[in-house]
Every structure is written in C-alpha cells, then in structure tokens.
Short mmCIF file of C-alpha atoms in Angstrom, two decimals:
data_model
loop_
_atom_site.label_atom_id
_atom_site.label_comp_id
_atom_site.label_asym_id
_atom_site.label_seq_id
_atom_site.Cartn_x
_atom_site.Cartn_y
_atom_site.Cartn_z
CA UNK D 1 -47.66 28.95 50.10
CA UNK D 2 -46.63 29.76 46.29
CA UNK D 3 -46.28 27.33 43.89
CA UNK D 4 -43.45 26.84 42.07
CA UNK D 5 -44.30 28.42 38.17
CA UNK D 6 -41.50 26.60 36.13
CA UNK D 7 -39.53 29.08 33.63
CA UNK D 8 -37.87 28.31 30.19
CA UNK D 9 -39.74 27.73 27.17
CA UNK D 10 -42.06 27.42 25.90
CA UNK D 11 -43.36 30.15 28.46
CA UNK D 12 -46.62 30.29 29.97
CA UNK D 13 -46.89 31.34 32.93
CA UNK D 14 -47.76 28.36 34.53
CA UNK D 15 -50.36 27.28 32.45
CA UNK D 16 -51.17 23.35 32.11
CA UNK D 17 -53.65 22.29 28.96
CA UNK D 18 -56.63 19.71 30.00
CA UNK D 19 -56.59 16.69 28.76
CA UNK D 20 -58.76 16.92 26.25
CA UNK D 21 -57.43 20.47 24.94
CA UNK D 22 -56.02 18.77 21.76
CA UNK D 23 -59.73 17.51 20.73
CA UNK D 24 -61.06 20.82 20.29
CA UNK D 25 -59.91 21.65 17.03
CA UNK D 26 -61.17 18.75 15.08
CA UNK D 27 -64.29 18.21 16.66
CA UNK D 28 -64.89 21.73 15.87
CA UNK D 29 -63.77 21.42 12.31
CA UNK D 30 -65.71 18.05 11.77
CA UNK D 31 -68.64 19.88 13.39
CA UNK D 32 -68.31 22.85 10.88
CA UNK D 33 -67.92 20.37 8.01
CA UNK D 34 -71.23 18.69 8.79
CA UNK D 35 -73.01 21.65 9.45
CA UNK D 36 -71.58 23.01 5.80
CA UNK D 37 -72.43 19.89 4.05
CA UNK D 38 -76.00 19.80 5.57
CA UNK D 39 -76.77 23.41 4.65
CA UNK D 40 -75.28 22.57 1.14
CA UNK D 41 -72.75 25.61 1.78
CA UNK D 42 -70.09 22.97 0.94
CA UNK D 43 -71.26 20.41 -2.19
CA UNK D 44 -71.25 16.78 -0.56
CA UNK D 45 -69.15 15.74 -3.87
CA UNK D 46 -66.37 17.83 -2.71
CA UNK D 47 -66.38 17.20 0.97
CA UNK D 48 -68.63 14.71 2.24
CA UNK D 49 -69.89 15.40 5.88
CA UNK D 50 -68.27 13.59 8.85
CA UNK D 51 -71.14 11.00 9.55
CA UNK D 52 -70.99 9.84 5.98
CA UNK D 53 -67.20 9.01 6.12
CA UNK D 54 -68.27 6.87 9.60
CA UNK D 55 -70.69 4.99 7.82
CA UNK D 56 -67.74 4.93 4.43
CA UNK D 57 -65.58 3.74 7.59
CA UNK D 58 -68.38 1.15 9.44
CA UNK D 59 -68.53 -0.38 5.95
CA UNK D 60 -65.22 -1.31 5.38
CA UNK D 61 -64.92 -2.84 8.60
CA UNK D 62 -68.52 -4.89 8.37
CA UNK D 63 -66.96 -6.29 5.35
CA UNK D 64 -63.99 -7.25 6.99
CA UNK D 65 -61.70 -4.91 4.45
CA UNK D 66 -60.58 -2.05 6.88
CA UNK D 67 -58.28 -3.99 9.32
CA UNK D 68 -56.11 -5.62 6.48
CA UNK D 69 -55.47 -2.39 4.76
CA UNK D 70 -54.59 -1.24 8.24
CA UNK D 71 -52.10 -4.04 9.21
CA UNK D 72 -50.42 -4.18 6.01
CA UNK D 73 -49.86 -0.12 6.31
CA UNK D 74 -48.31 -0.76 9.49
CA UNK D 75 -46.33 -3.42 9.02
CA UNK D 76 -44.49 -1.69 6.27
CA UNK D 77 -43.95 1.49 7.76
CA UNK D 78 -42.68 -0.41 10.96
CA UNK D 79 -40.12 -2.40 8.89
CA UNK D 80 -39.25 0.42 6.84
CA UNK D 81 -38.75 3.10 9.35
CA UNK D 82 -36.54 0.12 11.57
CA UNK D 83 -34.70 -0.14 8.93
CA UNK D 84 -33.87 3.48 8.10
CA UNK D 85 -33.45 4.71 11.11
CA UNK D 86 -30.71 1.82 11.95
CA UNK D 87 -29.09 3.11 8.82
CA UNK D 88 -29.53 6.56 9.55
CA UNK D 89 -27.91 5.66 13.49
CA UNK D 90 -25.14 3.79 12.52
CA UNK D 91 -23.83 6.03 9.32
CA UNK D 92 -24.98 9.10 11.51
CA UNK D 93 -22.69 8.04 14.03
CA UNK D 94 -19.85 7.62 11.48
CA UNK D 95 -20.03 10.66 9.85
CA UNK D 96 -20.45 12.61 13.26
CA UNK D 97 -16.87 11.09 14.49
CA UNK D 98 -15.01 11.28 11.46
CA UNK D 99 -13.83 13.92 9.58
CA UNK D 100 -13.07 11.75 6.33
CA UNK D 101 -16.35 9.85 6.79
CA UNK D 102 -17.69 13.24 6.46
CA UNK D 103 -15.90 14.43 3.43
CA UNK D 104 -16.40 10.92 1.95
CA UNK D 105 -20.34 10.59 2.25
CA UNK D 106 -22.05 14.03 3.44
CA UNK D 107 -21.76 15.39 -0.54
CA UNK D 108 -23.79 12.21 -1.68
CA UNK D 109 -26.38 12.50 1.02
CA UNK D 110 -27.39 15.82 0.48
CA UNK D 111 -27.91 15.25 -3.18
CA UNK D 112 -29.81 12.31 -2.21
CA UNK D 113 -31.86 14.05 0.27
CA UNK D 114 -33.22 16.52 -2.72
CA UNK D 115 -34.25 13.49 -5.09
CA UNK D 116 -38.48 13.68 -4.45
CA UNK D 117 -40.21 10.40 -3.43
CA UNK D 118 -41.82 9.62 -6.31
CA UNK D 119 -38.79 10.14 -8.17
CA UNK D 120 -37.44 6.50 -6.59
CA UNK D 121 -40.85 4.74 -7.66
CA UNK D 122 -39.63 3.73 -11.33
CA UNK D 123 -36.02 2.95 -10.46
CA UNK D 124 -37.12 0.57 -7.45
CA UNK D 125 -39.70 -1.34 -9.75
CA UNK D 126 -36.92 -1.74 -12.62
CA UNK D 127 -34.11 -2.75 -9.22
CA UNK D 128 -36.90 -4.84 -6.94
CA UNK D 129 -39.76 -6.12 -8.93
CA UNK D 130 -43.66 -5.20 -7.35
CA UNK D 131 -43.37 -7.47 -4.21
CA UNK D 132 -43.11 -5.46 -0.69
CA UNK D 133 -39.19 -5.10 -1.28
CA UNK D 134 -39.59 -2.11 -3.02
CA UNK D 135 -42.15 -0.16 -0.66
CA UNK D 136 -40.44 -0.80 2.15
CA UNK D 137 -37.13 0.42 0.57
CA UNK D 138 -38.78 3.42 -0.60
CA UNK D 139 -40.36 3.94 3.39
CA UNK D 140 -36.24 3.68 4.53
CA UNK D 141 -35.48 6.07 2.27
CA UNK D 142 -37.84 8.45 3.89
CA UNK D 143 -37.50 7.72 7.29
CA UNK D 144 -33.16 7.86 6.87
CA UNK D 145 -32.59 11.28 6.25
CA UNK D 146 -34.22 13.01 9.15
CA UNK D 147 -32.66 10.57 12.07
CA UNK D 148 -29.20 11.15 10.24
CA UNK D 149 -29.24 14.95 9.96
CA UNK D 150 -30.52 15.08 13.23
CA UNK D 151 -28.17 12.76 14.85
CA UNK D 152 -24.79 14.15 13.41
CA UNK D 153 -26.38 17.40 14.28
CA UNK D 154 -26.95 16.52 18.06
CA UNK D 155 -22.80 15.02 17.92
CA UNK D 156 -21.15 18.44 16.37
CA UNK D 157 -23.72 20.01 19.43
CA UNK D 158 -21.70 17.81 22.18
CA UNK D 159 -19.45 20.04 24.65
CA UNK D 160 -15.88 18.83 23.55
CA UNK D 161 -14.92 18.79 27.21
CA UNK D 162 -17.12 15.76 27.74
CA UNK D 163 -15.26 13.92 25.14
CA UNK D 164 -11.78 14.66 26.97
CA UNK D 165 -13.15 13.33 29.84
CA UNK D 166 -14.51 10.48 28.39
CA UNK D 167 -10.94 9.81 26.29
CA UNK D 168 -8.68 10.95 29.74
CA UNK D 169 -10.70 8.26 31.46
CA UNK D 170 -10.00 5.65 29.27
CA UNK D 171 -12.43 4.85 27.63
CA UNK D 172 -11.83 3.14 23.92
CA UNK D 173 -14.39 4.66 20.73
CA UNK D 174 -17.39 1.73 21.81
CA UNK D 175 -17.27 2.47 25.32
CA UNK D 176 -16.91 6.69 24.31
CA UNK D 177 -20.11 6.35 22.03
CA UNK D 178 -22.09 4.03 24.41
CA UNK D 179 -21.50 6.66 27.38
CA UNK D 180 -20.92 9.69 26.25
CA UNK D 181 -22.04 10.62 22.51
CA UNK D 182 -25.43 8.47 22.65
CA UNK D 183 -26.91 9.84 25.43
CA UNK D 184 -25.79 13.46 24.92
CA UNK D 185 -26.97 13.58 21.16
CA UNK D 186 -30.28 11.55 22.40
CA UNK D 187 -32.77 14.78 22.22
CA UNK D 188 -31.49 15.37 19.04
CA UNK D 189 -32.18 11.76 18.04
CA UNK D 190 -35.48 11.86 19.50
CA UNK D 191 -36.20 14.70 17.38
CA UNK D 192 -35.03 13.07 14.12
CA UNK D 193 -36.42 9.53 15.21
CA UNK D 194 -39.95 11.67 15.28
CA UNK D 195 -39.47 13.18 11.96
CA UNK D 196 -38.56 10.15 10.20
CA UNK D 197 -41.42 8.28 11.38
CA UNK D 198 -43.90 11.07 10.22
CA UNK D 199 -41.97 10.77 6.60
CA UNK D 200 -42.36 7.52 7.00
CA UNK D 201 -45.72 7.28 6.86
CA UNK D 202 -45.46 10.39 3.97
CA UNK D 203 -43.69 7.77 2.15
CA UNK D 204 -46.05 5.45 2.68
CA UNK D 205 -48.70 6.70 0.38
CA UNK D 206 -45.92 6.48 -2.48
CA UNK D 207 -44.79 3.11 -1.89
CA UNK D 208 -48.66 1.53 -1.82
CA UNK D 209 -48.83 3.20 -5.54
CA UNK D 210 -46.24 0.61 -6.69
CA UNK D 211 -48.50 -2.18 -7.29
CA UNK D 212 -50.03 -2.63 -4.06
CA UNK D 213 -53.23 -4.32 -3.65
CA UNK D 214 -53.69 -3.39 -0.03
CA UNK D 215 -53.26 -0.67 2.40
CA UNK D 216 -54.54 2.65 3.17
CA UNK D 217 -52.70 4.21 0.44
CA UNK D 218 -54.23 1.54 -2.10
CA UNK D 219 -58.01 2.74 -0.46
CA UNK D 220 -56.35 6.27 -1.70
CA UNK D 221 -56.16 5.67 -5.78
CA UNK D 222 -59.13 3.26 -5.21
CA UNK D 223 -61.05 5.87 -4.35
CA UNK D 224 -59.45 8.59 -6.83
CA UNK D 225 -60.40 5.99 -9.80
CA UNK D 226 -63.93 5.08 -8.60
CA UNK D 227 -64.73 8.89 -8.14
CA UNK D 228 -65.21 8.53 -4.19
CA UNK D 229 -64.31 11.20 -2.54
CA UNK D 230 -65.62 9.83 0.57
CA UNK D 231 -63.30 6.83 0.45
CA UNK D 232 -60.16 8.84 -0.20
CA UNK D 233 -61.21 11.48 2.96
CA UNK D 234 -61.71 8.23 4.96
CA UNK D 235 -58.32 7.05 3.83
CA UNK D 236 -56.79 10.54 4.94
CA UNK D 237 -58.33 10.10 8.37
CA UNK D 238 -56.64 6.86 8.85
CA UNK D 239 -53.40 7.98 7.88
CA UNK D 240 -53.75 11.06 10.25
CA UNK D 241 -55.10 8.78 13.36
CA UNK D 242 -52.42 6.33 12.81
CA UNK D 243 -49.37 8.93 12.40
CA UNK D 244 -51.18 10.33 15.48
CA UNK D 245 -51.01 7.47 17.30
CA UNK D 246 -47.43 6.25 16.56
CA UNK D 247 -45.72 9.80 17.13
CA UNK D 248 -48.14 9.91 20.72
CA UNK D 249 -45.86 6.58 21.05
CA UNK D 250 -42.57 7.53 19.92
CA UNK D 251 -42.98 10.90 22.21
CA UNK D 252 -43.68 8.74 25.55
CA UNK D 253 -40.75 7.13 24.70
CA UNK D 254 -38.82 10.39 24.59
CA UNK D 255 -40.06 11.45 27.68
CA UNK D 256 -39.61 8.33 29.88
CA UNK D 257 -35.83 8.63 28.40
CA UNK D 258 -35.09 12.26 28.89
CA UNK D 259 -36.70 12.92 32.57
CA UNK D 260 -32.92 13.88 32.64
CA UNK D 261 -33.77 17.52 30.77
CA UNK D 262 -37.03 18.43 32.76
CA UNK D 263 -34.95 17.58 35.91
CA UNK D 264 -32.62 20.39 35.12
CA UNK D 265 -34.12 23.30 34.00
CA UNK D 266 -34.91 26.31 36.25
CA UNK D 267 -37.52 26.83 38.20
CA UNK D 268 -38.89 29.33 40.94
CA UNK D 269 -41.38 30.62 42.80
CA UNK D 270 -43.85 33.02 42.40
CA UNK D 271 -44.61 34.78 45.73
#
C-alpha cells in the first residue's frame, strides 16, 4: 500500500533529511579550512586551522577560564531576552487591541527600532554605570523588537469572526486574549520569540564591550587586542554553538505547542 506523501510547503516530495544532514556543511568547511591552512593556501595568521582552535579551546577550559565566560554569556542573554520579550508580549498585545495604543506608541517604536546597537552603548554607561544593568538592558533592547512586530503582526492576522465569537460568548478582554488572541497569534510569536533570541545573543557581543571582564564577547576584544586570531575564531564558535543550541531549544518548544498546525494541513496519497 502507498504511503501517504504530505503536501504544502515546503515541498518535497516526500523527502525526510537524516539526522545528521545538518553536520555536513561544517564538517566539510572545517575540513577544507584545515586542509587550506596545512597546504599554506590560507596563511594560519588569517585563519587558523580547526585543530588549533580545539587546542585554543582545550586551553581555556584546562585553565578553568572557558566555563565562566560561558555562564556569564548565558546568564545575561537569558535575563535580557526574559525581559524583552515580556515587554515586547505585553505592549505587543496592547498595541494589537487598540487602535489609540497604536497611534500613541507604534511612531516611537519604529524610530527606535532604526537606532543601531552600538548606538545605546554610551547613553546606557552615562544612565546605568558599568555593572551588568546596562548589558542586560542593551540585550532587551534587542530581543524586544522582533517578539513585538511579530506578535501585533500575528493579532491584525486573526480571522475577525473568531473574535465575535469569542465577544458573543461572553467572554470579557482577559478571558478573549487568554483563549482566543494568544493561541491564534502563537506561530507568529514563536517566530518573533526565535528572532529575538538570535538578536539577543547579536546584542550580546555589544553589551560585553561595556566594561565587561567576562564572557565570550570579552574573549572577542581580548583576542582583537592581543593579536589572536585564534582566540577571537574560538570565541565565534561559541557564540554560534550556543545560539545553536538555544534556538534547537526554543524550536522544540514551538513544536510541542503547535502539533495543532501539522495536524491540519493536507495530506494524500500517492498511488
């Protein structure tokens, strides 16, 4: 008998990826990165080869220096993208509802939205001092716009029959956002809950410049002033792994919350 070949996009005619499909392309570029670097095709002082940022790597960690930088990275992209994207949910939610909370606050956002990162850095030092209040803020700031654009986005999206219902039920505005706008704007939230979290950690590499003396973005400029290009390419690779891993997170989250949408799209079968 057939089996069913799901349809929709992305199409592909029923094909499903190993697991380890996603490895191929960076093993093969590390691989091609050694092999330049040992042939001298590449100069080493430009791009050292793979097994010399391992051993850049196996040092930190022998002295006992990699898992700080690691932990305090985390924890301040965890607080700041918590606290953003409560922000970003609750004003989001506002402005989605309300006509005058949109008139009132979407012209301010969007100007806010163009101001670059790095722009913030001196106004946050001269606000917030050089403790961890600053970075953190600065890591919000990122992580805000994304979930908020997205969200309001995912509430103009809603079928305006569903709110009817909702209202002709009875239901008051906590009950009507709770049941109905939540859950219907939720791949849209998903999306901008992703996309925060990888500006987030964007962010991050600004906010460890103000006065930090730990973190992966502080191994960054420590190795841009010692001339070590070899610590900043091992620095890189953390920040990749660890955006890696916490959007690999975020995403199981999305699925295990919207089985809902596989569920309902078409399928048939191929005969």
């Amino acid at each position: 008998m057939a089996q069913p070949i799901r349809k929709g996009w992305p199409h592909d005619d029923g094909y499903r990826p190993g697991r380890f499909t996603g490895w191929i392309l960076p093993l093969a570029f590390l691989l091609l990165a050694e092999v330049c670097a040992r042939l001298d095709i590449i100069p080493a002082r430009l791009l050292p080869p793979p097994s010399e940022l391992a051993q850049t790597l196996w040092s930190l960690a022998a002295r006992g220096e990699l898992l700080p930088h690691i932990w305090a990275s985390l924890a301040r992209v965890l607080a700041g993208f918590a606290i953003g994207s409560l922000l970003a949910i609750a004003l989001g939610l506002l402005v989605g509802i309300s006509r005058r909370a949109e008139a009132l606050l979407e012209p301010s956002f969007q100007a806010l939205r163009a101001i670059p990162s790095l722009a913030w850095i001196p106004l946050l030092l001269l606000w917030l001092g050089i403790d961890e209040t600053p970075k953190i803020v600065l890591i919000a700031i990122g992580a805000f716009f994304p979930v908020y654009l997205n969200l309001v986005a995912g509430i103009r999206d809603i079928d305006y029959k569903l709110i009817e219902v909702g209202t002709s039920s009875g239901l008051g505005a906590p009950e009507l956002i709770r049941h109905i706008l939540l859950p219907a704007a939720l791949p849209y939230l998903f999306t901008g809950l992703r996309g925060g979290l990888s500006l987030a950690w964007m962010f991050l590499v600004a906010a460890e410049l103000i006065a930090a003396t730990r973190g992966v973005g502080y191994l960054l400029s420590d190795g841009r002033e010692s001339s070590r290009p070899d610590l900043v390419l091992a620095a890189i690779l953390i920040l990749a792994l660890l955006g890696k891993l916490s959007d690999s997170l975020l995403r199981l989250l999305e699925q295990r919350n919207l089985r809902w949408r596989d569920a309902h799209r078409p399928s048939a079968t191929k005969s």
